[in-house]
Coordinates of C-alpha atoms and ligand atoms in Angstrom, one line a residue:
L1 CA -8.9 11.4 -22.2
P2 CA -10.9 13.0 -19.1
I3 CA -11.8 10.3 -16.5
T4 CA -15.0 10.4 -15.5
D5 CA -17.3 7.7 -16.0
D6 CA -15.7 4.2 -17.3
A7 CA -18.4 3.7 -19.9
V8 CA -18.0 7.1 -21.2
T9 CA -14.7 6.9 -21.5
F10 CA -14.2 4.0 -23.4
T11 CA -16.6 2.6 -26.1
D12 CA -14.4 0.0 -28.2
A13 CA -13.9 -3.3 -26.2
S14 CA -11.7 -4.6 -29.4
E15 CA -8.1 -5.9 -29.1
A16 CA -7.1 -3.7 -32.0
F17 CA -7.6 -0.6 -29.4
A18 CA -6.2 -2.0 -26.7
R19 CA -2.8 -1.8 -28.7
D20 CA -3.8 1.4 -30.1
L21 CA -4.2 2.6 -26.3
D22 CA -0.8 1.1 -25.7
A23 CA 0.5 3.0 -28.5
S24 CA 0.0 6.0 -27.2
D25 CA 0.9 5.6 -23.7
P26 CA 3.4 8.6 -22.9
L27 CA 4.6 5.8 -19.7
A28 CA 4.5 3.0 -21.9
H29 CA 8.5 2.8 -21.6
T30 CA 8.4 1.8 -17.8
R31 CA 7.5 -1.3 -18.4
E32 CA 11.1 -2.2 -19.5
R33 CA 12.4 -1.2 -16.4
F34 CA 11.2 -4.3 -14.7
H35 CA 11.3 -8.3 -15.2
I36 CA 7.7 -9.4 -15.9
P37 CA 7.5 -12.9 -14.5
G38 CA 7.6 -15.7 -17.8
V39 CA 5.5 -17.9 -18.5
P40 CA 6.2 -21.5 -17.1
G41 CA 7.7 -23.9 -19.6
S42 CA 7.8 -21.2 -22.4
E43 CA 11.1 -19.5 -24.0
A44 CA 12.6 -16.8 -21.0
D45 CA 11.0 -13.7 -23.1
K46 CA 7.6 -14.8 -23.4
A47 CA 6.3 -12.5 -20.3
S48 CA 3.1 -13.6 -18.5
V49 CA 0.2 -11.1 -17.6
Y50 CA 0.7 -10.1 -14.1
L51 CA -2.1 -8.1 -12.3
V52 CA -1.2 -9.1 -9.0
G53 CA 1.5 -5.9 -8.1
N54 CA -1.7 -5.7 -4.7
S55 CA 0.2 -8.6 -3.7
L56 CA 4.4 -8.4 -4.3
G57 CA 5.7 -5.7 -7.5
C58 CA 7.5 -7.2 -10.4
M59 CA 11.5 -6.4 -10.0
P60 CA 13.0 -3.5 -11.0
R61 CA 15.7 -4.7 -13.1
A62 CA 18.0 -2.3 -11.6
A63 CA 17.5 -3.8 -8.4
A64 CA 20.1 -6.8 -8.6
A65 CA 23.1 -4.7 -9.1
Q66 CA 21.7 -2.5 -6.0
V67 CA 21.7 -6.0 -4.1
E68 CA 25.1 -7.0 -5.7
R69 CA 26.8 -3.8 -4.7
E70 CA 26.0 -4.3 -0.9
M71 CA 27.1 -7.9 -1.3
E72 CA 30.5 -6.6 -3.0
D73 CA 31.2 -4.1 -0.1
W74 CA 30.6 -6.5 2.4
R75 CA 32.7 -8.6 0.6
T76 CA 35.9 -6.3 0.4
L77 CA 35.0 -3.7 3.2
G78 CA 33.3 -5.6 5.2
V79 CA 32.5 -3.8 8.6
E80 CA 34.4 -0.4 6.9
A81 CA 31.4 -0.3 4.7
H82 CA 29.4 0.8 7.9
L83 CA 30.8 4.2 6.7
N84 CA 33.5 3.8 3.6
G85 CA 31.1 1.9 1.6
R86 CA 29.9 3.5 -1.8
V87 CA 26.7 3.8 -0.1
P88 CA 27.5 4.1 3.8
W89 CA 25.8 1.5 5.6
Y90 CA 25.2 3.8 8.6
S91 CA 23.1 5.9 7.1
Y92 CA 21.8 3.9 4.3
A93 CA 17.8 4.4 5.0
E94 CA 18.9 8.3 4.1
A95 CA 18.9 7.8 0.7
L96 CA 15.8 6.2 0.7
R97 CA 14.1 9.3 2.8
E98 CA 13.5 12.1 0.0
P99 CA 11.9 9.7 -2.5
T100 CA 10.0 8.2 -0.1
A101 CA 8.3 11.8 1.3
R102 CA 7.6 12.5 -2.4
V103 CA 5.6 9.1 -2.7
V104 CA 3.1 9.3 -0.2
G105 CA 3.8 13.9 0.4
A106 CA 5.1 14.3 3.6
L107 CA 8.0 15.9 4.7
P108 CA 11.2 14.1 4.1
D109 CA 11.9 13.9 8.5
E110 CA 8.3 12.8 8.6
V111 CA 9.2 9.4 7.3
V112 CA 11.4 6.5 8.1
T113 CA 11.8 3.3 6.1
M114 CA 12.2 0.4 9.0
N115 CA 11.2 -3.0 10.1
S116 CA 8.0 -4.6 8.6
L117 CA 4.4 -3.1 8.5
T118 CA 3.0 -5.0 11.3
V119 CA 5.7 -4.1 13.3
N120 CA 5.6 -0.4 12.7
L121 CA 1.7 -0.8 13.4
H122 CA 2.9 -1.7 16.8
L123 CA 5.4 0.8 17.2
M124 CA 3.1 3.4 16.2
M125 CA 0.0 2.3 18.4
A126 CA 2.8 2.1 21.4
S127 CA 2.7 5.8 20.8
F128 CA -0.6 6.9 19.6
Y129 CA -2.8 4.5 21.2
R130 CA -2.8 6.0 24.5
P131 CA -6.4 4.8 26.4
E132 CA -7.5 7.1 29.2
G133 CA -10.9 6.4 31.0
N134 CA -13.9 6.1 28.9
K135 CA -11.7 6.9 25.7
A136 CA -10.0 3.9 25.4
K137 CA -11.9 2.0 22.0
I138 CA -10.2 1.4 19.0
V139 CA -12.1 1.8 15.4
I140 CA -11.4 -0.7 12.9
E141 CA -13.1 -1.4 9.6
D142 CA -14.9 -5.3 10.2
A143 CA -13.1 -6.5 7.1
A144 CA -9.4 -5.1 8.3
F145 CA -6.8 -7.1 7.2
P146 CA -6.3 -10.0 9.8
S147 CA -2.7 -9.1 10.7
D148 CA -4.3 -5.4 11.4
S149 CA -7.1 -7.0 13.7
Y150 CA -4.8 -9.1 15.6
A151 CA -2.5 -5.7 16.1
V152 CA -5.0 -3.9 17.5
A153 CA -6.7 -6.8 19.6
S154 CA -3.5 -7.4 20.9
Q155 CA -3.0 -3.5 21.9
I156 CA -6.0 -3.8 23.9
V157 CA -5.6 -6.4 25.9
H158 CA -1.9 -5.4 26.2
H159 CA -3.6 -1.8 28.1
G160 CA -5.5 -4.5 30.2
L161 CA -8.8 -3.9 28.6
D162 CA -11.3 -6.2 26.7
P163 CA -11.2 -5.8 22.8
R164 CA -14.8 -7.5 23.1
E165 CA -15.7 -4.0 24.6
H166 CA -12.9 -1.6 23.3
L167 CA -13.2 -2.5 19.5
I168 CA -15.6 -1.0 17.2
R169 CA -15.6 -2.8 14.1
L170 CA -16.9 -0.1 10.9
K171 CA -19.6 -2.7 8.8
P172 CA -21.0 -1.9 5.4
R173 CA -25.0 -0.8 5.0
A174 CA -27.1 -3.8 4.8
G175 CA -26.4 -4.6 1.1
E176 CA -23.4 -2.6 0.5
H177 CA -20.1 -3.8 0.1
T178 CA -18.0 -0.7 1.4
L179 CA -18.0 1.8 4.3
R180 CA -19.3 5.4 3.5
T181 CA -17.6 8.3 4.3
D182 CA -20.4 10.2 6.0
D183 CA -21.0 7.4 8.1
I184 CA -17.5 6.8 9.3
C185 CA -17.2 10.4 9.8
T186 CA -20.7 10.5 11.9
L187 CA -19.4 7.7 14.0
I188 CA -16.2 9.5 14.9
G189 CA -18.5 12.5 16.0
D190 CA -21.1 10.7 17.9
R191 CA -18.4 8.1 19.9
R192 CA -15.8 11.1 19.9
D193 CA -16.0 10.7 23.9
E194 CA -14.7 7.0 23.3
I195 CA -12.6 6.8 20.7
A196 CA -8.9 6.7 21.9
L197 CA -7.3 5.7 17.8
V198 CA -9.2 5.3 14.2
L199 CA -6.9 3.1 12.3
L200 CA -8.0 2.9 8.3
P201 CA -7.0 1.9 5.2
G202 CA -5.6 3.9 2.6
V203 CA -7.1 1.1 0.3
N204 CA -8.9 -2.0 1.4
Y205 CA -7.1 -5.1 0.1
R206 CA -10.5 -7.1 -0.3
T207 CA -12.9 -4.9 -1.7
G208 CA -10.0 -2.2 -3.5
Q209 CA -12.4 1.2 -1.8
C210 CA -10.2 3.8 -1.8
F211 CA -11.1 5.7 1.3
D212 CA -11.4 9.3 1.1
M213 CA -8.6 10.4 4.0
Q214 CA -8.1 13.6 3.6
T215 CA -12.0 14.2 5.0
I216 CA -11.5 11.0 7.6
T217 CA -8.7 12.6 8.5
A218 CA -9.9 16.1 9.4
A219 CA -13.3 14.2 11.0
A220 CA -11.2 13.1 13.3
R221 CA -8.7 15.8 14.4
G222 CA -11.6 17.8 14.5
N223 CA -13.2 15.5 17.2
G224 CA -10.1 15.0 19.0
V225 CA -9.3 11.9 17.9
R226 CA -6.1 10.0 17.0
I227 CA -6.0 8.6 13.6
G228 CA -3.5 6.3 11.7
W229 CA -3.2 4.9 8.2
D230 CA -2.6 1.3 6.9
M231 CA -1.5 2.5 3.3
A232 CA -0.1 -1.4 2.5
H233 CA -2.4 -0.7 -0.3
A234 CA -1.9 2.4 -1.3
A235 CA 1.7 3.5 -1.2
G236 CA 3.3 3.9 -4.4
N237 CA -0.6 3.4 -5.7
V238 CA -2.4 6.4 -5.1
P239 CA -1.4 9.6 -4.3
T240 CA -1.6 11.1 -1.0
R241 CA -0.9 14.4 1.2
L242 CA 0.0 13.1 4.4
H243 CA 1.7 16.3 5.4
D244 CA -1.1 18.5 4.5
W245 CA -3.8 16.0 5.2
E246 CA -2.1 15.4 9.1
P247 CA -2.5 12.3 10.5
D248 CA -1.2 11.2 13.4
F249 CA 0.7 8.6 11.9
A250 CA 0.9 5.9 8.6
V251 CA 2.5 2.6 7.7
W252 CA 3.1 0.5 4.9
C253 CA 5.0 -2.2 3.4
S254 CA 7.1 -1.9 0.3
Y255 CA 6.7 -5.3 -1.3
K256 CA 3.3 -4.2 -3.1
Y257 CA 3.2 -1.3 -5.2
L258 CA 6.6 -0.1 -4.1
N259 CA 8.4 -3.0 -5.8
G260 CA 10.9 -3.5 -3.1
G261 CA 10.9 -7.4 -3.2
P262 CA 9.6 -9.8 -0.8
G263 CA 10.0 -8.9 2.9
A264 CA 11.3 -5.5 1.8
T265 CA 11.7 -3.0 4.8
A266 CA 9.0 -1.3 5.6
G267 CA 7.5 2.7 5.5
C268 CA 6.6 4.6 8.6
F269 CA 5.3 8.0 8.7
V270 CA 4.7 10.5 12.2
H271 CA 3.1 13.5 11.5
E272 CA 5.5 17.0 12.4
R273 CA 3.8 17.7 14.9
H274 CA 4.9 14.7 16.9
L275 CA 8.9 14.9 16.3
G276 CA 11.0 16.2 18.7
D277 CA 11.5 16.3 22.6
N278 CA 7.4 16.8 22.7
G279 CA 6.6 13.9 20.8
P280 CA 4.2 11.3 22.4
P281 CA 5.9 8.4 24.6
R282 CA 7.8 5.8 22.4
L283 CA 9.5 2.4 22.8
A284 CA 12.9 3.0 22.0
G285 CA 16.4 1.6 20.6
W286 CA 19.5 2.9 19.8
W287 CA 18.4 3.7 15.8
G288 CA 16.1 6.7 17.3
N289 CA 18.8 8.1 19.0
D290 CA 20.2 10.8 17.8
P291 CA 23.3 9.7 15.0
A292 CA 25.8 12.3 15.8
T293 CA 25.6 10.9 19.4
R294 CA 24.7 7.2 18.8
F295 CA 28.3 5.8 19.3
E296 CA 28.9 7.9 22.2
M297 CA 26.9 4.4 24.0
V298 CA 25.4 6.8 27.0
P299 CA 22.1 5.2 28.3
E300 CA 20.5 8.5 28.2
F301 CA 18.5 8.6 24.6
V302 CA 18.2 11.8 22.4
P303 CA 15.7 11.4 20.1
V304 CA 16.8 12.6 16.3
P305 CA 13.7 15.4 15.7
R306 CA 12.9 12.8 12.7
A307 CA 10.3 10.4 12.4
D308 CA 13.5 7.7 12.8
A309 CA 13.3 8.4 16.6
W310 CA 10.6 5.3 16.4
A311 CA 13.8 3.5 15.1
M312 CA 15.1 0.9 17.0
S313 CA 17.9 -1.5 15.4
N314 CA 19.9 -0.9 12.5
P315 CA 18.2 -1.8 9.5
S316 CA 18.9 -4.4 7.2
V317 CA 20.6 -3.0 4.0
L318 CA 19.8 -5.9 2.1
A319 CA 16.1 -5.4 2.1
M320 CA 16.6 -2.0 1.4
A321 CA 18.6 -2.0 -1.4
P322 CA 15.8 -3.3 -4.0
L323 CA 13.7 -0.7 -3.1
R324 CA 16.5 2.4 -4.2
A325 CA 16.2 0.7 -7.8
S326 CA 12.4 1.0 -7.7
L327 CA 11.8 4.8 -6.0
A328 CA 14.4 5.8 -8.4
I329 CA 12.0 5.0 -11.2
F330 CA 8.8 7.0 -9.3
D331 CA 11.0 9.7 -9.1
E332 CA 11.6 10.0 -12.9
V333 CA 7.7 9.0 -13.5
G334 CA 6.0 11.0 -10.7
I335 CA 3.5 9.7 -8.8
D336 CA 0.2 11.9 -10.4
N337 CA 1.6 10.9 -14.0
L338 CA 1.5 7.2 -13.0
R339 CA -2.1 7.6 -11.1
A340 CA -2.9 9.6 -14.1
K341 CA -2.0 6.5 -16.2
S342 CA -3.8 4.1 -13.2
L343 CA -7.0 5.7 -14.0
Q344 CA -7.3 4.7 -17.3
L345 CA -5.8 1.4 -16.9
T346 CA -8.3 0.4 -14.6
S347 CA -11.4 2.6 -15.9
Y348 CA -10.4 0.6 -18.8
L349 CA -11.2 -2.8 -17.2
A350 CA -14.6 -1.9 -15.6
F351 CA -15.6 -0.9 -18.9
L352 CA -14.4 -4.6 -20.8
I353 CA -16.4 -6.1 -17.3
D354 CA -19.1 -4.1 -17.9
D355 CA -19.0 -4.8 -21.7
I356 CA -18.9 -8.7 -21.1
G357 CA -22.5 -7.8 -19.7
C358 CA -22.9 -11.3 -18.0
D359 CA -24.9 -11.3 -14.7
D360 CA -22.6 -13.7 -12.9
L361 CA -20.0 -10.9 -12.9
S362 CA -20.2 -8.1 -9.9
L363 CA -17.8 -5.4 -9.2
L364 CA -17.0 -5.0 -5.4
T365 CA -15.2 -1.5 -5.8
P366 CA -16.4 1.5 -5.8
R367 CA -17.4 3.1 -9.2
P368 CA -16.0 6.6 -8.9
P369 CA -12.7 6.5 -9.9
E370 CA -11.5 8.4 -6.8
A371 CA -12.5 5.8 -4.3
R372 CA -10.6 3.3 -6.3
G373 CA -6.5 2.7 -6.8
C374 CA -4.9 0.1 -9.1
Q375 CA -7.6 -3.1 -7.9
L376 CA -10.8 -4.1 -9.1
S377 CA -12.1 -6.6 -6.8
I378 CA -14.9 -8.9 -9.2
A379 CA -17.5 -11.1 -7.8
V380 CA -18.0 -14.2 -9.5
E381 CA -21.5 -15.7 -8.4
H382 CA -20.8 -19.1 -10.7
D383 CA -17.6 -21.0 -10.4
A384 CA -15.0 -18.4 -9.5
Q385 CA -12.6 -21.0 -8.5
G386 CA -13.1 -22.4 -12.3
V387 CA -12.6 -18.5 -13.7
H388 CA -9.2 -18.3 -11.5
A389 CA -8.0 -21.4 -12.9
A390 CA -8.5 -20.4 -16.1
M391 CA -6.6 -17.3 -15.6
G392 CA -3.5 -19.2 -14.5
E393 CA -3.8 -21.7 -17.7
A394 CA -3.6 -18.2 -19.8
S395 CA -0.6 -17.1 -18.0
V396 CA -2.7 -14.4 -16.3
T397 CA -1.9 -14.1 -12.7
V398 CA -4.5 -12.7 -10.8
D399 CA -5.5 -13.8 -7.2
F400 CA -8.5 -15.3 -5.5
R401 CA -10.0 -14.7 -2.3
R402 CA -12.9 -16.9 -0.8
P403 CA -15.4 -17.4 -1.2
N404 CA -15.8 -15.8 -5.1
I405 CA -13.7 -12.8 -5.2
I406 CA -11.3 -12.3 -8.5
R407 CA -8.3 -9.3 -7.5
A408 CA -7.0 -8.0 -10.7
A409 CA -4.4 -4.8 -10.4
P410 CA -3.4 -3.6 -13.6
T411 CA -0.3 -1.3 -12.0
P412 CA 0.6 1.5 -14.2
L413 CA 4.6 1.1 -14.3
Y414 CA 4.5 -2.0 -16.0
N415 CA 1.0 -3.1 -17.0
T416 CA -0.5 -2.5 -20.5
F417 CA -3.6 -1.9 -21.8
H418 CA -3.1 -5.2 -23.7
D419 CA -3.2 -7.1 -20.5
V420 CA -6.3 -5.9 -19.1
W421 CA -7.6 -6.8 -22.3
T422 CA -6.2 -10.1 -22.5
F423 CA -7.4 -10.5 -18.5
A424 CA -11.4 -9.3 -19.6
N425 CA -10.8 -11.7 -22.2
V426 CA -10.4 -14.7 -20.7
L427 CA -13.0 -13.9 -18.3
K428 CA -15.3 -13.7 -21.3
T429 CA -14.6 -16.7 -22.5
H430 CA -14.9 -18.5 -19.3
V431 CA -18.3 -17.3 -18.3
S432 CA -19.5 -17.3 -21.9
A433 CA -18.5 -21.2 -21.5
G434 CA -20.5 -21.1 -18.7
E435 CA -24.1 -19.4 -19.4
G436 CA -24.0 -21.8 -22.8
Q437 CA -23.5 -25.0 -20.3
G438 CA -26.8 -23.8 -18.7
Ligands
PLP1 C1 -3.3 -4.2 4.5 C2 -2.4 -5.0 5.1 N1 -1.8 -4.6 6.4 C3 -0.8 -5.6 6.7 C4 -0.1 -6.7 6.1 C5 0.7 -7.4 6.7 O1 2.1 -7.2 6.4 P1 3.5 -7.3 7.0 O2 3.6 -8.9 6.8 O3 4.6 -6.9 6.2 O4 3.1 -7.0 8.3 C6 -0.7 -6.8 4.9 C7 0.0 -7.8 3.6 O5 -0.5 -8.0 2.8 C8 -1.9 -5.6 4.2 O6 -1.9 -6.1 3.2

């Protein structure tokens, strides 16, 4: 089906049509590769409708075996597993390099799996936020994820500057929910002499807006402004071409669309032009040193000419193991194929919400498919908490953001069109009942 417009692409809101869509879905089989959380109190095999892959992705069925193998190697080999494990721990992150690069569109040397997201953001800012004279400000969205707000403000303070003066917070135009690409690019151009760094999300956590990363990155680069992307809600959700688009850096977590499990080791991208000896100053630790000379234990740091030069500590093997299982599925399916299904799932969701035809419901997420990922954020005018409670009662897991936003993220690896239909049906039943009560 061509994806152009929600109402043009879909015209049938019946349950039977949802079943038909599932029956003709070429990616339907990937759901079997995941454990879908069950309905509390029901038989173990009754899966809930899980629409919160934007928060914590489902567990790949192969994940437990990956973790158990490392436990087994620890049990039987102890320290020897660093070099002689089935996947030697010394170079465990290597096994994640190429699949990660494929998911985010990077060269293998440009990515590293390490730490957690906010830590990586700080490490990147230590290198790429270098305030000089008047060129000292950071641009973020006013609606940035709180951890990002805290991180940038503390970096500004760390440089002896005042966030009240040095933080530019982008706000949507009056009456709008999301930022316009042109407005962002114009601001970067107009204030290029003041801006040291732009930090934006690939996809905003609250509105689901997918930013035009290519155009905004080009505007920053063209104006001599450094730019980094927080791809927490973009990695594994929307295809990106980080190498070609040329941002300075990007960071993401692995527990959302990448299904790496709670606290999974995060990801980081540094563009090729910054790698090697000519890179910017960085905070260093022994894991950023060339592995060939790491155990010579000399005090001079020899950065490996890869994004790994920013790695500091030996990474948690147990926090990386589930990610191997998930990335293997991404490799089998391909991020572009996943995106094709995702566009259909989310378009179908938008169509069903429109079909309810209730003034109480409005979408915060932009309409053009290229301006959104899996997630739709739905503002519910009256009794949003009641809608959320009704979802819980129907075993539909979605999340609620105060004051009145329901976020639903059908995820192409494991959600069905029938999941989407079920969600919309609960929504319809609840808002219709509300209307009946006047
Ligand atoms: C956009 C964004 N930035 C930062 C974070 C913080 O992530 P972490 O706790 O892994 O540092 C999150 C977590 O959900 C997020 O969604």
